[in-house]
mmCIF file of C-alpha atoms and ligand atoms in Angstrom:
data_model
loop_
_atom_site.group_PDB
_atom_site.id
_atom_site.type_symbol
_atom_site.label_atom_id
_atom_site.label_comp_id
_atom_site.label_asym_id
_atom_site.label_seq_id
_atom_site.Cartn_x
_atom_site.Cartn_y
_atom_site.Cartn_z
ATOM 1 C CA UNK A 160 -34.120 -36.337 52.976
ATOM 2 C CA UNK A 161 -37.075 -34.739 51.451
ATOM 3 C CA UNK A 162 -38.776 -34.008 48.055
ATOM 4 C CA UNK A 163 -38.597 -30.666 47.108
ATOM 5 C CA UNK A 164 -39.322 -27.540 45.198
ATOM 6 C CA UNK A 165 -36.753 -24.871 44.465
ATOM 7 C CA UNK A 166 -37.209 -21.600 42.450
ATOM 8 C CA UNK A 167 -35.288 -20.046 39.708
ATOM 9 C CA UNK A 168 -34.222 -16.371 39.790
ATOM 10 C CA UNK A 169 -38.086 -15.618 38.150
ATOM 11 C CA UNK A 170 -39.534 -17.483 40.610
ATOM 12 C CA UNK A 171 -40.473 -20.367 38.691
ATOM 13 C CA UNK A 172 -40.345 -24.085 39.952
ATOM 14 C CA UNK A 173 -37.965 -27.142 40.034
ATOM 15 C CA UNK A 174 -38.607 -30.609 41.708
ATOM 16 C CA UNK A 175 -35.776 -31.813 43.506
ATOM 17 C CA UNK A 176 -34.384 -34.290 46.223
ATOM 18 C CA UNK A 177 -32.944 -32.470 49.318
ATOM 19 C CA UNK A 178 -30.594 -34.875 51.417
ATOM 20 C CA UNK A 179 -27.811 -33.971 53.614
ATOM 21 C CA UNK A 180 -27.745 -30.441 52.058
ATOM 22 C CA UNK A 181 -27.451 -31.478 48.676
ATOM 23 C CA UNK A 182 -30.033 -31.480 45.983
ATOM 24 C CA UNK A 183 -30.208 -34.088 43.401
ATOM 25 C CA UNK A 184 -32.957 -34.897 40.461
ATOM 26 C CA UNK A 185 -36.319 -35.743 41.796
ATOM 27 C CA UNK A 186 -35.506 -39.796 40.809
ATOM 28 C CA UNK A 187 -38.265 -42.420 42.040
ATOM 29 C CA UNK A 188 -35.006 -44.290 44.083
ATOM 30 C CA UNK A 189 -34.825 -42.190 47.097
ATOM 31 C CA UNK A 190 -33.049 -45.041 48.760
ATOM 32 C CA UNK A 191 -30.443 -45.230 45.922
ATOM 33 C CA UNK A 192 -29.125 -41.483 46.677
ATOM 34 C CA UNK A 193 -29.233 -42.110 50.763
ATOM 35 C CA UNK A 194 -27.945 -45.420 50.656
ATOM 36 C CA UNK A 195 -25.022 -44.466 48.252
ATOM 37 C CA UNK A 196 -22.257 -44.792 50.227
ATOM 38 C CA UNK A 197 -23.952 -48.914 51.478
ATOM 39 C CA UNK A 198 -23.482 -49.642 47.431
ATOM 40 C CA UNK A 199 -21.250 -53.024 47.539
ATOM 41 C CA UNK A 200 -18.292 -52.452 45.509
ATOM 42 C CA UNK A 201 -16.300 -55.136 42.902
ATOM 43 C CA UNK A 202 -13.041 -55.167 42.232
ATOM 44 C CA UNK A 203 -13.359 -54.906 38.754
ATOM 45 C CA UNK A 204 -16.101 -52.022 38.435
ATOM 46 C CA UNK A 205 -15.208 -49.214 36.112
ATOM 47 C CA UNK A 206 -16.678 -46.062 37.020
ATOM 48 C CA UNK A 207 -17.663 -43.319 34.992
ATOM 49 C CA UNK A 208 -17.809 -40.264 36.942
ATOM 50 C CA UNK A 209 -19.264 -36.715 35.349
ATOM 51 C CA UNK A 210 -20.959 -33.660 36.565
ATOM 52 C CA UNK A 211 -24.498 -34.202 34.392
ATOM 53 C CA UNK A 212 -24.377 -33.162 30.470
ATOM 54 C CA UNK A 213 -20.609 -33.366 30.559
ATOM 55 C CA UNK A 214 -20.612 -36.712 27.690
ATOM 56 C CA UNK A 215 -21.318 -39.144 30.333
ATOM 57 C CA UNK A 216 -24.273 -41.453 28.009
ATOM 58 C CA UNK A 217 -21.580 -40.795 25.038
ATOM 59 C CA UNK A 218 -18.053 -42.439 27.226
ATOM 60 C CA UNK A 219 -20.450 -44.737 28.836
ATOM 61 C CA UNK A 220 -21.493 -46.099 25.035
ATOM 62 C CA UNK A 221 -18.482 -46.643 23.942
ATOM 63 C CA UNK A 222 -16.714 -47.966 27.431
ATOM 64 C CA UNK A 223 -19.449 -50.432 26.876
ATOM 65 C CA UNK A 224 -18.707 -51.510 23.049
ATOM 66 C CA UNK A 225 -15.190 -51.955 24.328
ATOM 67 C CA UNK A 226 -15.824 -53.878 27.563
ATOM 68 C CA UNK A 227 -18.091 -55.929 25.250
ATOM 69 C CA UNK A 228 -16.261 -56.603 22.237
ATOM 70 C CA UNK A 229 -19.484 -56.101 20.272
ATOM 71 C CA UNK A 230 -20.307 -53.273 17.975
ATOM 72 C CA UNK A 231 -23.766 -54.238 18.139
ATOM 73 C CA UNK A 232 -26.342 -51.144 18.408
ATOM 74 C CA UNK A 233 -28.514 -51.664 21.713
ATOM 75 C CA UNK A 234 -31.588 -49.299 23.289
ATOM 76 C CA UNK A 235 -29.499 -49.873 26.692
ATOM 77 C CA UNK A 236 -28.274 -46.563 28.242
ATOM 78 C CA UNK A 237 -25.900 -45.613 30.908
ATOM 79 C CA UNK A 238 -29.162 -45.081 33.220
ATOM 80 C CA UNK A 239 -28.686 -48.607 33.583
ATOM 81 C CA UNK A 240 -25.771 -48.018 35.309
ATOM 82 C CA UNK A 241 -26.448 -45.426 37.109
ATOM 83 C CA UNK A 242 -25.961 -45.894 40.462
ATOM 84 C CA UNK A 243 -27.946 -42.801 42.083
ATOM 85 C CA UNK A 244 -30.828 -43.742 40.034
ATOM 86 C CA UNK A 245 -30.934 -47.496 39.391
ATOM 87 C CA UNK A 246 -32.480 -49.492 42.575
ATOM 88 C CA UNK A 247 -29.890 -50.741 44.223
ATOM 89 C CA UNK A 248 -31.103 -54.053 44.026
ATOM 90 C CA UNK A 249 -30.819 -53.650 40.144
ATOM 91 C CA UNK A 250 -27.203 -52.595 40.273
ATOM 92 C CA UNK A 251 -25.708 -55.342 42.488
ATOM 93 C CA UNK A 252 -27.335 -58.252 39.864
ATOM 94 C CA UNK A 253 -25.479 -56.664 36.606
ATOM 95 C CA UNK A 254 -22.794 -59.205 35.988
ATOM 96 C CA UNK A 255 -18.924 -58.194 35.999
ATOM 97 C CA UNK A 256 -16.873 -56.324 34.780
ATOM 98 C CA UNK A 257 -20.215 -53.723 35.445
ATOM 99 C CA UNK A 258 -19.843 -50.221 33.628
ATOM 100 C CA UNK A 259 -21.602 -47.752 36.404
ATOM 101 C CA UNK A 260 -21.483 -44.208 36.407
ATOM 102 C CA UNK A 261 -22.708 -41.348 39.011
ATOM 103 C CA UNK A 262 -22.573 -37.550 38.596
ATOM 104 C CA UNK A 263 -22.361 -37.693 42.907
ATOM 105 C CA UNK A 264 -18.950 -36.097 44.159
ATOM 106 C CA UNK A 265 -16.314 -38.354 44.428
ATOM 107 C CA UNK A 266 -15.923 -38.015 48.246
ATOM 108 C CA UNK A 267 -19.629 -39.185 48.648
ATOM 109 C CA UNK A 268 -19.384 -42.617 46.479
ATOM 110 C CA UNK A 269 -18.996 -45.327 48.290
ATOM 111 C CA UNK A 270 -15.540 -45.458 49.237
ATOM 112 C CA UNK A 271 -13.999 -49.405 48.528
ATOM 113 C CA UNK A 272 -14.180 -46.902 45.358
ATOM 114 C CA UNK A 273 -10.692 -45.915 46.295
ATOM 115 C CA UNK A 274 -9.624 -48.610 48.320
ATOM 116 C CA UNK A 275 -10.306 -51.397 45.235
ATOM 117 C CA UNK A 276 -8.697 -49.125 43.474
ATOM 118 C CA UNK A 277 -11.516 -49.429 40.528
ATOM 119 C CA UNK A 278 -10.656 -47.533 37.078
ATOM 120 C CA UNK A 279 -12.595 -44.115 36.827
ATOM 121 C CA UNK A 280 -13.041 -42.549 33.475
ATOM 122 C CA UNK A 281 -13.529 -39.093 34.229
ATOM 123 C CA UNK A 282 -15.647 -37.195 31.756
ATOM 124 C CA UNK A 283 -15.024 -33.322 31.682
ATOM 125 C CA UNK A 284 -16.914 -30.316 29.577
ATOM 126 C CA UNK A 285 -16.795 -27.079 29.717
ATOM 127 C CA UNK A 286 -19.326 -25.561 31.664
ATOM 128 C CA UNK A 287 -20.989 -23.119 28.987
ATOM 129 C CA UNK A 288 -22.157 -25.860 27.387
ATOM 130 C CA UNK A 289 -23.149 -27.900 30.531
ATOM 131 C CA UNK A 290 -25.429 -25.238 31.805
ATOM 132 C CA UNK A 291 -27.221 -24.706 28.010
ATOM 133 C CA UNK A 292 -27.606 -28.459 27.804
ATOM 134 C CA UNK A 293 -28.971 -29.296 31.261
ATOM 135 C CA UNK A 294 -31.433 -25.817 30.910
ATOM 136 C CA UNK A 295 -32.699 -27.967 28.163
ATOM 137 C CA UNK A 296 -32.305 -31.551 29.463
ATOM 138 C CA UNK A 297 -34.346 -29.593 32.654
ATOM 139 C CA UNK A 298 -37.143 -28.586 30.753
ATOM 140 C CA UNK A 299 -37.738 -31.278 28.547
ATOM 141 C CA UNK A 300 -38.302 -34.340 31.275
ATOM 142 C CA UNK A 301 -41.714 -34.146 32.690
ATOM 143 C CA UNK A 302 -39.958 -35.176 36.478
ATOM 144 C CA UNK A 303 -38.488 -31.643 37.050
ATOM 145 C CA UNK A 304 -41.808 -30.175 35.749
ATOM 146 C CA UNK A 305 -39.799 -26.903 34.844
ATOM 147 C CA UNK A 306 -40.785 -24.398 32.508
ATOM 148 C CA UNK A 307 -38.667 -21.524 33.447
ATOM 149 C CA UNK A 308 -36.398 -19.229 31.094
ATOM 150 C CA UNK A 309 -33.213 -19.290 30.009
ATOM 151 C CA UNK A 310 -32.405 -15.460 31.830
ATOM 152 C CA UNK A 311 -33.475 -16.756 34.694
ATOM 153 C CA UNK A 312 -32.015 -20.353 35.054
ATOM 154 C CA UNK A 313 -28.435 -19.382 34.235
ATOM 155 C CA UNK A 314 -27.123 -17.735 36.670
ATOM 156 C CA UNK A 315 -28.645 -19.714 39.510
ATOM 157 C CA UNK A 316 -27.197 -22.924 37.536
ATOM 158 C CA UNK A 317 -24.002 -21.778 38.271
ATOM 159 C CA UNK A 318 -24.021 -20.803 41.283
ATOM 160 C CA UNK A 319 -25.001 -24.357 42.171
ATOM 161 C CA UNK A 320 -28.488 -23.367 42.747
ATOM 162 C CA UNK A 321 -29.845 -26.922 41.307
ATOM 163 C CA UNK A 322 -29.662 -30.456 41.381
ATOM 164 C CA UNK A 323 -25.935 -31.676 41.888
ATOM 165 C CA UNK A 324 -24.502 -28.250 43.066
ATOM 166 C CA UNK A 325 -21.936 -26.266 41.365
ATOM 167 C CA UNK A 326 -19.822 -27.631 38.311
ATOM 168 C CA UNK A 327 -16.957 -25.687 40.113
ATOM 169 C CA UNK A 328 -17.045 -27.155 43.205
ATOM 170 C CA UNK A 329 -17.635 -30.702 41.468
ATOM 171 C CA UNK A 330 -14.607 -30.151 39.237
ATOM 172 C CA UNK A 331 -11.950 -28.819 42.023
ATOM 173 C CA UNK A 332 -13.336 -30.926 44.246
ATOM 174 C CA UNK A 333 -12.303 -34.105 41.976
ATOM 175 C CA UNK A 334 -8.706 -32.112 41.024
ATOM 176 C CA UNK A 335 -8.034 -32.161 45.191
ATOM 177 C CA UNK A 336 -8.734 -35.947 45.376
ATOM 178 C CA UNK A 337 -6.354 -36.822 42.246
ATOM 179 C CA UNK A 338 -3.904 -34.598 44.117
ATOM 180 C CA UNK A 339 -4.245 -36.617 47.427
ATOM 181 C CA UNK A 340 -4.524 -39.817 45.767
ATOM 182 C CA UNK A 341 -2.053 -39.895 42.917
ATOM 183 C CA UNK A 342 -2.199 -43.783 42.477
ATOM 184 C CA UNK A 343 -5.454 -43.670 41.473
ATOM 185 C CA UNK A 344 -6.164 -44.855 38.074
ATOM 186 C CA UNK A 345 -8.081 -42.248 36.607
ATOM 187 C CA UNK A 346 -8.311 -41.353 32.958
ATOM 188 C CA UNK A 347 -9.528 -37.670 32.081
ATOM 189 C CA UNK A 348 -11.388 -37.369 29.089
ATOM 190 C CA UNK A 349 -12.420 -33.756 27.822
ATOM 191 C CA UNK A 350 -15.737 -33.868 25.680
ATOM 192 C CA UNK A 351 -14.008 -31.138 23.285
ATOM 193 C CA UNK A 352 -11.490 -33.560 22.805
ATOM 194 C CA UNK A 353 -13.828 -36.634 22.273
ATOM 195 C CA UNK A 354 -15.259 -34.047 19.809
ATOM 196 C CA UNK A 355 -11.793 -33.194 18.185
ATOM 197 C CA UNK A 356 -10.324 -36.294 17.445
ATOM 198 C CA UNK A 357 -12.412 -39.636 18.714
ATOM 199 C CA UNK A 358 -10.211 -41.811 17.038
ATOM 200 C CA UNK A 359 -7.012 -40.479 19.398
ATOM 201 C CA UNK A 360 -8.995 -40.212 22.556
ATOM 202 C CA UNK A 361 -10.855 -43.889 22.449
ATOM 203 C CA UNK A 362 -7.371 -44.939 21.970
ATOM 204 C CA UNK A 363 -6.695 -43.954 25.005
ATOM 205 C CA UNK A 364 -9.986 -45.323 26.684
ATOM 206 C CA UNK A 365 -9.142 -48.425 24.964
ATOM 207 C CA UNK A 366 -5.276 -48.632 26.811
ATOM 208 C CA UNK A 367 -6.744 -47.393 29.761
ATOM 209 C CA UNK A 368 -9.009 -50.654 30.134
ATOM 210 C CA UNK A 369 -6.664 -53.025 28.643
ATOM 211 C CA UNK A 370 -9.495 -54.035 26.287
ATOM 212 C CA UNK A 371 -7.356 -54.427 23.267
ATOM 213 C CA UNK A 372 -9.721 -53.876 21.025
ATOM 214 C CA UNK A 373 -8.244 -53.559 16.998
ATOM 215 C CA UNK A 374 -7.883 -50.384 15.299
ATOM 216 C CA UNK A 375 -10.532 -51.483 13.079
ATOM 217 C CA UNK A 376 -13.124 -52.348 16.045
ATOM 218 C CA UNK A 377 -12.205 -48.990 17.272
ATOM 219 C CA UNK A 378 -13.254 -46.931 14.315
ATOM 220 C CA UNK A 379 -16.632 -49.253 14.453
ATOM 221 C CA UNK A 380 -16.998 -48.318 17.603
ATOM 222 C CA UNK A 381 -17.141 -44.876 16.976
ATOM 223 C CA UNK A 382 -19.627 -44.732 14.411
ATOM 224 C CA UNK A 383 -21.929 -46.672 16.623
ATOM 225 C CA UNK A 384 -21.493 -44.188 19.433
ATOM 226 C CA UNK A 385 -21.715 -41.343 16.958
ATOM 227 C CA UNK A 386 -24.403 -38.514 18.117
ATOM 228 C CA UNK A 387 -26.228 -39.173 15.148
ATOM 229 C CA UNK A 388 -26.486 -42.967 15.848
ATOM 230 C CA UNK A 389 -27.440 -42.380 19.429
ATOM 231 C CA UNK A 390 -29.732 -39.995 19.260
ATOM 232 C CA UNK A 391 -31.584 -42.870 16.376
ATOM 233 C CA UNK A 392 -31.083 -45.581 18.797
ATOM 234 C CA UNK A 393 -31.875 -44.420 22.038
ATOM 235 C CA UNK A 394 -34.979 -44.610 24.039
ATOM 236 C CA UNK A 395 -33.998 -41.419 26.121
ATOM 237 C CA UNK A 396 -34.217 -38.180 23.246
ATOM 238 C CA UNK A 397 -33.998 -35.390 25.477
ATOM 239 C CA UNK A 398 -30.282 -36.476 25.858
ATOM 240 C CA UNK A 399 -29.361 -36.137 22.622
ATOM 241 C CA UNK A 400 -29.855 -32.373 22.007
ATOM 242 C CA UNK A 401 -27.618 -31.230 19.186
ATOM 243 C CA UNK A 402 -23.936 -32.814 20.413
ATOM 244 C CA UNK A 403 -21.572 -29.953 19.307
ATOM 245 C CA UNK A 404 -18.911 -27.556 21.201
ATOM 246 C CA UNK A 405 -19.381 -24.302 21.191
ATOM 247 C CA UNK A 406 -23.771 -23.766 21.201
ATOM 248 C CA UNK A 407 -23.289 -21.273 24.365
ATOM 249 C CA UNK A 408 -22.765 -18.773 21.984
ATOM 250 C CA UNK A 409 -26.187 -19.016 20.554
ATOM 251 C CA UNK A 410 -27.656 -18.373 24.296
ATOM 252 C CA UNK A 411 -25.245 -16.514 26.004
ATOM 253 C CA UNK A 412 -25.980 -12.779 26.337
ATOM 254 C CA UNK A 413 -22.959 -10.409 25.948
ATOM 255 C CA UNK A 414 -23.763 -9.565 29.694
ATOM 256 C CA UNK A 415 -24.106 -13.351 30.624
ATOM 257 C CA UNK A 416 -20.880 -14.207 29.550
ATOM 258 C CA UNK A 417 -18.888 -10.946 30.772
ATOM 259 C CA UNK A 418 -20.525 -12.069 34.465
ATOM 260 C CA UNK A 419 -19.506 -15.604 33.973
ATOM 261 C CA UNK A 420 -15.858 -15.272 32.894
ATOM 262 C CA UNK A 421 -15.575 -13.274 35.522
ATOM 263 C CA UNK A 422 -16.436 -15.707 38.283
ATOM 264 C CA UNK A 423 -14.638 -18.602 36.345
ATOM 265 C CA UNK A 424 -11.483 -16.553 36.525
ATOM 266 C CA UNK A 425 -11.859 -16.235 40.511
ATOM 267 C CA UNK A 426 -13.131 -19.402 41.019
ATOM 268 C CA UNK A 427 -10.491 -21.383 39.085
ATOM 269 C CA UNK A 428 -7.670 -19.174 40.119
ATOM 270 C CA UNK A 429 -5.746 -21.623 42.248
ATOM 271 C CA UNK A 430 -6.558 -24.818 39.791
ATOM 272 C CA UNK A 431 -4.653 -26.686 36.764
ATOM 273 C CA UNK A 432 -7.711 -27.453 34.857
ATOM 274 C CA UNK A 433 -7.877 -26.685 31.665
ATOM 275 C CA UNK A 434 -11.273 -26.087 29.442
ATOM 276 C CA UNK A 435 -11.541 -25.233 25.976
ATOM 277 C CA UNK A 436 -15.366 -23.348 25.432
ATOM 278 C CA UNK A 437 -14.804 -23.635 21.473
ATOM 279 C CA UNK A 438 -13.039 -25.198 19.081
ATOM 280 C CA UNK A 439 -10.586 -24.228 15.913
HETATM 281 P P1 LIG B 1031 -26.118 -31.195 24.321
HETATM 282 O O1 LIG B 1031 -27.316 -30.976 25.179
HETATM 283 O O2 LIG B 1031 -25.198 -29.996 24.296
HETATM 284 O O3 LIG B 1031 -26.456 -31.656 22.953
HETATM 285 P P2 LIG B 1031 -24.668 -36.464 29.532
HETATM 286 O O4 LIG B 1031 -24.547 -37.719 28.791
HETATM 287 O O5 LIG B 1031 -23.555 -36.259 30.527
HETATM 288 O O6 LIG B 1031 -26.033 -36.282 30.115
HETATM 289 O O7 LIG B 1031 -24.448 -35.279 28.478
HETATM 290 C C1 LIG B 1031 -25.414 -35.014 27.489
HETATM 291 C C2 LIG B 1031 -24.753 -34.171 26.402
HETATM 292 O O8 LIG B 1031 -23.865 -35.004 25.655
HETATM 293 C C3 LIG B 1031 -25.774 -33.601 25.439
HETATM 294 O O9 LIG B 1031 -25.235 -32.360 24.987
HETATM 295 C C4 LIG B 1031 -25.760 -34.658 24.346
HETATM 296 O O10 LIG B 1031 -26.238 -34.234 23.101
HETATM 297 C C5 LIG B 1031 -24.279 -34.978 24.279
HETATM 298 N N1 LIG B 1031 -24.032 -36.292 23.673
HETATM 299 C C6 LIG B 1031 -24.622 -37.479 23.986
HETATM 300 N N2 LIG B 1031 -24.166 -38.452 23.173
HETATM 301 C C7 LIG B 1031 -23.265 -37.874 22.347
HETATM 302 C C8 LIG B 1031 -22.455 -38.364 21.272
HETATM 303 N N3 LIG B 1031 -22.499 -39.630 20.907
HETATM 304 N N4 LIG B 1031 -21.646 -37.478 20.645
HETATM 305 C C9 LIG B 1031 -21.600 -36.193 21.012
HETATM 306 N N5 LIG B 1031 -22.344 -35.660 22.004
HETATM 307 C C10 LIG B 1031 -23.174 -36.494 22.668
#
């Protein structure tokens, strides 16, 4: 495990955490993302699991207004449940049912994960997006101290150059362990759909749980995990960027996209998954 500098395509400068051949965020917690796996598990944990800028603070809002039963706006985030992040000490004092949440491949959480059989809301987006939000997310907190440009990030983003690795291998990766564990109570979520039609898709967070919340409480809900609430309420603003499907386009060269297609095509060849990159 070390702290780290890697370069973009131009050369200029990310800080990172190296261990085991992975690279993660340059967090203060080094011992949260070595002792991972050590992370005492409860029965009744839900976890959220994401690759980053996929929706996770948005499901992890409104898993909490459910668990809760309150619509009540609060400054806490889903950094507080973060288990890469949070000291470890922090995380094992939250009282049950805890709501955590890691963007860590699923084979490298701790694994009672799977043997508790703990629900896992699994937050998918399609990668366009993911790669023009974290670019953004990257350069505007001061711990990656990145000022780099958008030609040059891209590419290397993809190719699972940064923190986290590739979204590809992070979303086939989690398709191969629902395949090999098909008892495992996992919910997909799609941010396009979350985008689409909230109303149908906390529905489905909301029989997932077995929170029985009301149709009413529901549609509270939502307007208190709205983007526009959020981005009012919450201490962490370089999260909430503009919240939309479809803002690729406005960054994407003609080039870009032609290259990326491309390798999406090969790289999701053998896979079921399905991503929508706009909307009707
Ligand atoms: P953009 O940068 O495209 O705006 P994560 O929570 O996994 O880090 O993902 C962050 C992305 O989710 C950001 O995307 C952010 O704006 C968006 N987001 C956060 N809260 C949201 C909400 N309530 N509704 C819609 N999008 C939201």
């Amino acid at each position: 495990m070390s702290r780290v500098t890697v370069e973009d395509a131009g050369g200029d400068t990310l800080f990172q955490i190296e261990h085991n051949g992975n690279l993660y965020p340059n967090f203060p917690n080094i011992n949260s993302i070595t002792n991972i796996h050590n992370l005492p598990i409860r029965d009744d944990d839900i976890f959220i699991c994401a690759y980053p800028k996929s929706g996770t603070h948005w499901v992890w809002e409104v898993t909490r207004l459910l668990v809760t039963g309150q619509t009540v706006q609060d400054n806490v985030e889903k950094g507080a449940g973060m288990i890469e992040y949070m000291p470890q000490e922090d995380v094992t004092s939250l009282p049950s049912p805890r709501i955590l949440n890691s963007h860590f491949k699923l084979k490298l959480l701790p694994q009672d994960i799977l043997k508790k059989r703990c629900k896992i809301l699994y937050v998918m987006r399609n990668p366009k997006d993911i790669v023009v939000s974290y670019y953004n997310f990257m350069r505007g907190l001061p711990h990656y101290k990145y000022t780099g440009k958008w030609e040059n990030y891209m590419q290397y983003f993809i190719l699972g150059k940064f923190s986290y690795g590739s979204w590809f291998d992070y979303v086939l990766e989690f398709e191969d362990m629902k395949r090999s564990h098909p008892d495992l109570p996992v919910l997909t979520l799609h941010y396009e759909d979350l985008k689409e039609d909230p109303l149908r898709e906390i529905k489905r967070v909301n029989e997932f749980l077995e929170t029985g919340r009301s149709a009413e409480f529901l549609l509270e809900a939502i307007e208190v995990a709205s983007f526009g609430n959020m981005k009012q309420k919450k201490s962490n603003q370089v999260t909430y960027r503009k919240g939309v499907v479809g803002d690729w386009k406005n960054w994407f060269t003609v080039a870009q996209n032609e290259w990326f297609d491309q390798l999406y095509q090969e790289k999701m060849a053998d896979s079921d998954i399905k991503v929508r990159f706009t909307l009707p």
